Short mmCIF file of C-alpha atoms in Angstrom, two decimals:
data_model
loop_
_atom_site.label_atom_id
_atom_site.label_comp_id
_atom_site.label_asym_id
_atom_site.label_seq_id
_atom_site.Cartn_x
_atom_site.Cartn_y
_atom_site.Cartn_z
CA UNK A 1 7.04 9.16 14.39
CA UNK A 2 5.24 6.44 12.68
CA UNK A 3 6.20 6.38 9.44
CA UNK A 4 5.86 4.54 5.52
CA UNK A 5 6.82 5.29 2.23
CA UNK A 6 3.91 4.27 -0.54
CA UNK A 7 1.82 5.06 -3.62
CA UNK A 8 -1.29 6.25 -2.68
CA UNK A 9 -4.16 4.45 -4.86
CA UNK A 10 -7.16 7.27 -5.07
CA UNK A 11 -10.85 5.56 -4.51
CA UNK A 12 -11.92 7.60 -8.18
CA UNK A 13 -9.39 5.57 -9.51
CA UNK A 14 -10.54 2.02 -8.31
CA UNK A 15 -14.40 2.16 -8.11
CA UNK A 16 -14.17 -1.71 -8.00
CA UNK A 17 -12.48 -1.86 -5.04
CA UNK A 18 -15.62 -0.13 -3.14
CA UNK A 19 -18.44 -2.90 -4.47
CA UNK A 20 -15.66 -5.66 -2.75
CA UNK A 21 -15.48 -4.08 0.44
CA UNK A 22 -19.56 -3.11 0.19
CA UNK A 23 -19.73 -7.40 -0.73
CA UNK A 24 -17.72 -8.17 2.20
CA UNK A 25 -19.49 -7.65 5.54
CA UNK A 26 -16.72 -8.97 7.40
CA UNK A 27 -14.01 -7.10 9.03
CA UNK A 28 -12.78 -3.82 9.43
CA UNK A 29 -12.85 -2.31 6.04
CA UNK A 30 -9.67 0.00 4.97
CA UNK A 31 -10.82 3.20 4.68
CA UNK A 32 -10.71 4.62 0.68
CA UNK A 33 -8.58 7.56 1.28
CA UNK A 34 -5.67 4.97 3.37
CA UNK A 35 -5.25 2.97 0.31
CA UNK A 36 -1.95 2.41 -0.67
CA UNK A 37 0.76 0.36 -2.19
CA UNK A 38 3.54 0.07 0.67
CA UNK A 39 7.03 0.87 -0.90
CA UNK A 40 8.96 1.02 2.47
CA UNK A 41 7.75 0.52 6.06
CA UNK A 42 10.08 2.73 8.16
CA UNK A 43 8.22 1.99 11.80
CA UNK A 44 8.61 4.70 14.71
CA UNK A 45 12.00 7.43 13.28
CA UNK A 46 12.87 10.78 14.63
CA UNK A 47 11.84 13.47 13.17
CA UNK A 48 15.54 14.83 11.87
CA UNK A 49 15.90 11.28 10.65
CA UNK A 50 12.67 11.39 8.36
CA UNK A 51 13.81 15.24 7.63
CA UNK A 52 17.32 13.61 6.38
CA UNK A 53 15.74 10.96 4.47
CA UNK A 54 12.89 13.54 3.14
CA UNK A 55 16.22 15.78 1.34
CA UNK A 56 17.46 12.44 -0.07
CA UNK A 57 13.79 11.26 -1.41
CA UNK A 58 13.61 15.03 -2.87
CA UNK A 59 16.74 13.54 -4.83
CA UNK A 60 15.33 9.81 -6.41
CA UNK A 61 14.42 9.87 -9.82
CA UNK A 62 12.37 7.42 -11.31
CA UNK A 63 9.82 7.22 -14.61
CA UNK A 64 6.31 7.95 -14.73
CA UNK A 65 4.57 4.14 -14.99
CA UNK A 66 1.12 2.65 -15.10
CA UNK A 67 0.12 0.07 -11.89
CA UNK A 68 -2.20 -2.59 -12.90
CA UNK A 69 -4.71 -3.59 -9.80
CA UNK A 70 -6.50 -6.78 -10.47
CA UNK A 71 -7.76 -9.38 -8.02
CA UNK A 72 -9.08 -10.34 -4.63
CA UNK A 73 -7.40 -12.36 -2.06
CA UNK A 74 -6.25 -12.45 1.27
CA UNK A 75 -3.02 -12.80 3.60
CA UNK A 76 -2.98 -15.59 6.19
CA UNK A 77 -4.52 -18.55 4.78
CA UNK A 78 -7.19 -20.72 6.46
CA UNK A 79 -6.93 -18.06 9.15
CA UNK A 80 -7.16 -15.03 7.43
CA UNK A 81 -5.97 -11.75 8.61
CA UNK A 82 -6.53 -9.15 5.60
CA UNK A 83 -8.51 -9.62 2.30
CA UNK A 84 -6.46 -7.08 -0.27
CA UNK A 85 -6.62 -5.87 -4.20
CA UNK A 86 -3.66 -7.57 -6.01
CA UNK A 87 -1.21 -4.83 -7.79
CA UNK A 88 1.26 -6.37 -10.97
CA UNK A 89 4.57 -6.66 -9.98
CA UNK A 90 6.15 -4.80 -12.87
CA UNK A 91 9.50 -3.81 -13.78
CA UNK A 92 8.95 -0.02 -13.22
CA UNK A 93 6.90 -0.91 -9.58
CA UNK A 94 9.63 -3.24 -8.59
CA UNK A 95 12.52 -0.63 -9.42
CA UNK A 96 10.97 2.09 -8.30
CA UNK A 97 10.76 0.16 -4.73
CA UNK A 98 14.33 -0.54 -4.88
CA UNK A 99 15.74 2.96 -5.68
CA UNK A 100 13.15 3.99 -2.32
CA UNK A 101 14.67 1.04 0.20
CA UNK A 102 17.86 2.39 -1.10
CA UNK A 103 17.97 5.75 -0.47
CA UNK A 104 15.89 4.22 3.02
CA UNK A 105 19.47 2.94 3.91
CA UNK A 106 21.47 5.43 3.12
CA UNK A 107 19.46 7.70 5.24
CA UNK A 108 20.75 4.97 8.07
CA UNK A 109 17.18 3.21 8.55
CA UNK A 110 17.49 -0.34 8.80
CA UNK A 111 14.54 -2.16 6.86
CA UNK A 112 14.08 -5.41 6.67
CA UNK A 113 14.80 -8.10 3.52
CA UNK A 114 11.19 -8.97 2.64
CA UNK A 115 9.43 -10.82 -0.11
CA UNK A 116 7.71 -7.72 -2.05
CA UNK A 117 4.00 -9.11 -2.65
CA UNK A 118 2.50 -5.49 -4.18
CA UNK A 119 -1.04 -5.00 -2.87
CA UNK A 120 -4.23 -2.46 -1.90
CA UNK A 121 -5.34 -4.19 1.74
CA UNK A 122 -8.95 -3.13 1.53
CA UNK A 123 -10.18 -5.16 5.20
CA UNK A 124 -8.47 -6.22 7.93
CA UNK A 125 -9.61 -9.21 10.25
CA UNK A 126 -9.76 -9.99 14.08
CA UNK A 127 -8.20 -13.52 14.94
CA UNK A 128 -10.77 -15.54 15.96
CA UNK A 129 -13.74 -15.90 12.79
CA UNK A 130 -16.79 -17.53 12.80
CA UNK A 131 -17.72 -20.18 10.26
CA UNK A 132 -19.75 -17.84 9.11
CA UNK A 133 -17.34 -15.01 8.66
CA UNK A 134 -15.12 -17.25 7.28
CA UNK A 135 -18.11 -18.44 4.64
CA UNK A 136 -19.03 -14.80 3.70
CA UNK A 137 -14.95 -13.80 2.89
CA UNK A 138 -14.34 -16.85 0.65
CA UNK A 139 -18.17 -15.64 -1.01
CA UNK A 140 -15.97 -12.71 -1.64
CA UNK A 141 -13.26 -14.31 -2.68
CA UNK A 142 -15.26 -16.51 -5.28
CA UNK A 143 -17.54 -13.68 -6.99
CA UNK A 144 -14.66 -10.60 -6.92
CA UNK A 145 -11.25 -12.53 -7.02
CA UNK A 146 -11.05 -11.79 -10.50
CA UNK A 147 -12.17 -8.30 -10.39
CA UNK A 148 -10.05 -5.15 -12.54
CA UNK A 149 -9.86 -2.51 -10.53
CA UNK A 150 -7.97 -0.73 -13.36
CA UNK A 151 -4.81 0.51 -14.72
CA UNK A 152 -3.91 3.69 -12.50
CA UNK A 153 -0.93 6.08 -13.65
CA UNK A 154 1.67 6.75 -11.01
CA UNK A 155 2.97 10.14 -11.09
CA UNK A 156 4.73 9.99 -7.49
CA UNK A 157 4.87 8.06 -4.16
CA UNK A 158 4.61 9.56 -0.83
CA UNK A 159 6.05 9.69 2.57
CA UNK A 160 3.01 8.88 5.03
CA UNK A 161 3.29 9.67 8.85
CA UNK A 162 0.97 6.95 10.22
CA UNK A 163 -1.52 8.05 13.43
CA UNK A 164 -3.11 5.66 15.80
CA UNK A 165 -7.40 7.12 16.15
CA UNK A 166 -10.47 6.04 18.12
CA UNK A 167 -11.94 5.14 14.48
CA UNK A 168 -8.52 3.19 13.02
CA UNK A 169 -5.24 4.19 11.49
CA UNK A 170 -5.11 7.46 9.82
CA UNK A 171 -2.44 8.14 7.09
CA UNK A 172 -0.92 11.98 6.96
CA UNK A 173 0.83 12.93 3.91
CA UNK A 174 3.88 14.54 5.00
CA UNK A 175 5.41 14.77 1.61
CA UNK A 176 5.09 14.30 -2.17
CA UNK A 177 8.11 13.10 -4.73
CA UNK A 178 7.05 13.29 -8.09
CA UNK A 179 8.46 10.86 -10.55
CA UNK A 180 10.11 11.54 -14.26
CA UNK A 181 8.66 11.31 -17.63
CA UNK A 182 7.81 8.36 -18.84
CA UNK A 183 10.48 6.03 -21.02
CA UNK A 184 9.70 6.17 -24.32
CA UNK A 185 6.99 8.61 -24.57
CA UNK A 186 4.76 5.82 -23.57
#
């Protein structure tokens, strides 16, 4: 089974995000209700092995925090291959990923050491662009690269199952992990 670990980012939340993609006319854009902030990509696991690692999520505990979304930009440079919403890479975001690849490896899932670059990927790009294509996304990036998509309140992070459709990737929830109260009563 197909399978990630993320924070889901809810399109109520991040208004903002919708007037980029509607500004974009390029690509495939990322459907509102698969946005997410990756915390661990686990790839194709059996379905013990997520049920294992599902009792030893259950487990983590983590704070409450708040996940700043600001920005416009995309992956792959001069040939671009996404265009995504930036996310703050904040103390409580960074450890919260760590405890989750953690408990990832001590469920016996191998994951690989990767930069973590935080992010909503909002359209997703075929390899070969016209000039045109290529004109309208840096448009984009121009006019929306600063936009605030908001300050969004994390209350838990997910385990996703991941299914290949005729229409694109579709993202099943499989299971919810709340997190703790927040430090400091802030």
């Amino acid at each position: 089974m197909r399978s990630f670990i993320a924070i889901p980012v809810y399109e109520e939340q991040v208004d903002p995000l919708l007037d980029v993609q509607h500004a974009l006319e390029v690509g495939r854009p990322v459907p509102p209700e698969n946005w997410h902030v990756t915390l661990a990509f686990l790839g194709n696991q059996p379905e013990d092995v997520l049920e294992h690692l599902h009792d030893r999520l259950s487990e983590l505990e983590a704070p409450e925090f708040d996940m700043r979304i600001a920005g416009v930009d995309i992956f792959g440079g001069r040939k671009p291959s996404l265009l995504y919403a930036g996310v703050d890479s904040s103390e409580p975001l960074s450890h919260l990923r760590k405890k989750v690849r953690q408990v990832v490896r001590n469920a016996g899932i191998d994951l690989p050491r990767e930069r973590f670059r935080p992010h909503v990927t909002l359209a997703r790009f075929r390899k070969r662009l016209t000039m045109l294509e290529t004109q309208r996304i840096a448009g984009v990036l121009e006019g929306w690269g600063d936009v605030e998509a908001g300050v969004l309140p994390v209350g838990h992070f997910t385990l996703y199952r991941s299914i290949a459709g005729p229409d694109g990737m579709i993202y099943e929830p499989l299971a919810e992990y709340p997190l703790g109260q927040r430090r400091g009563g802030s």
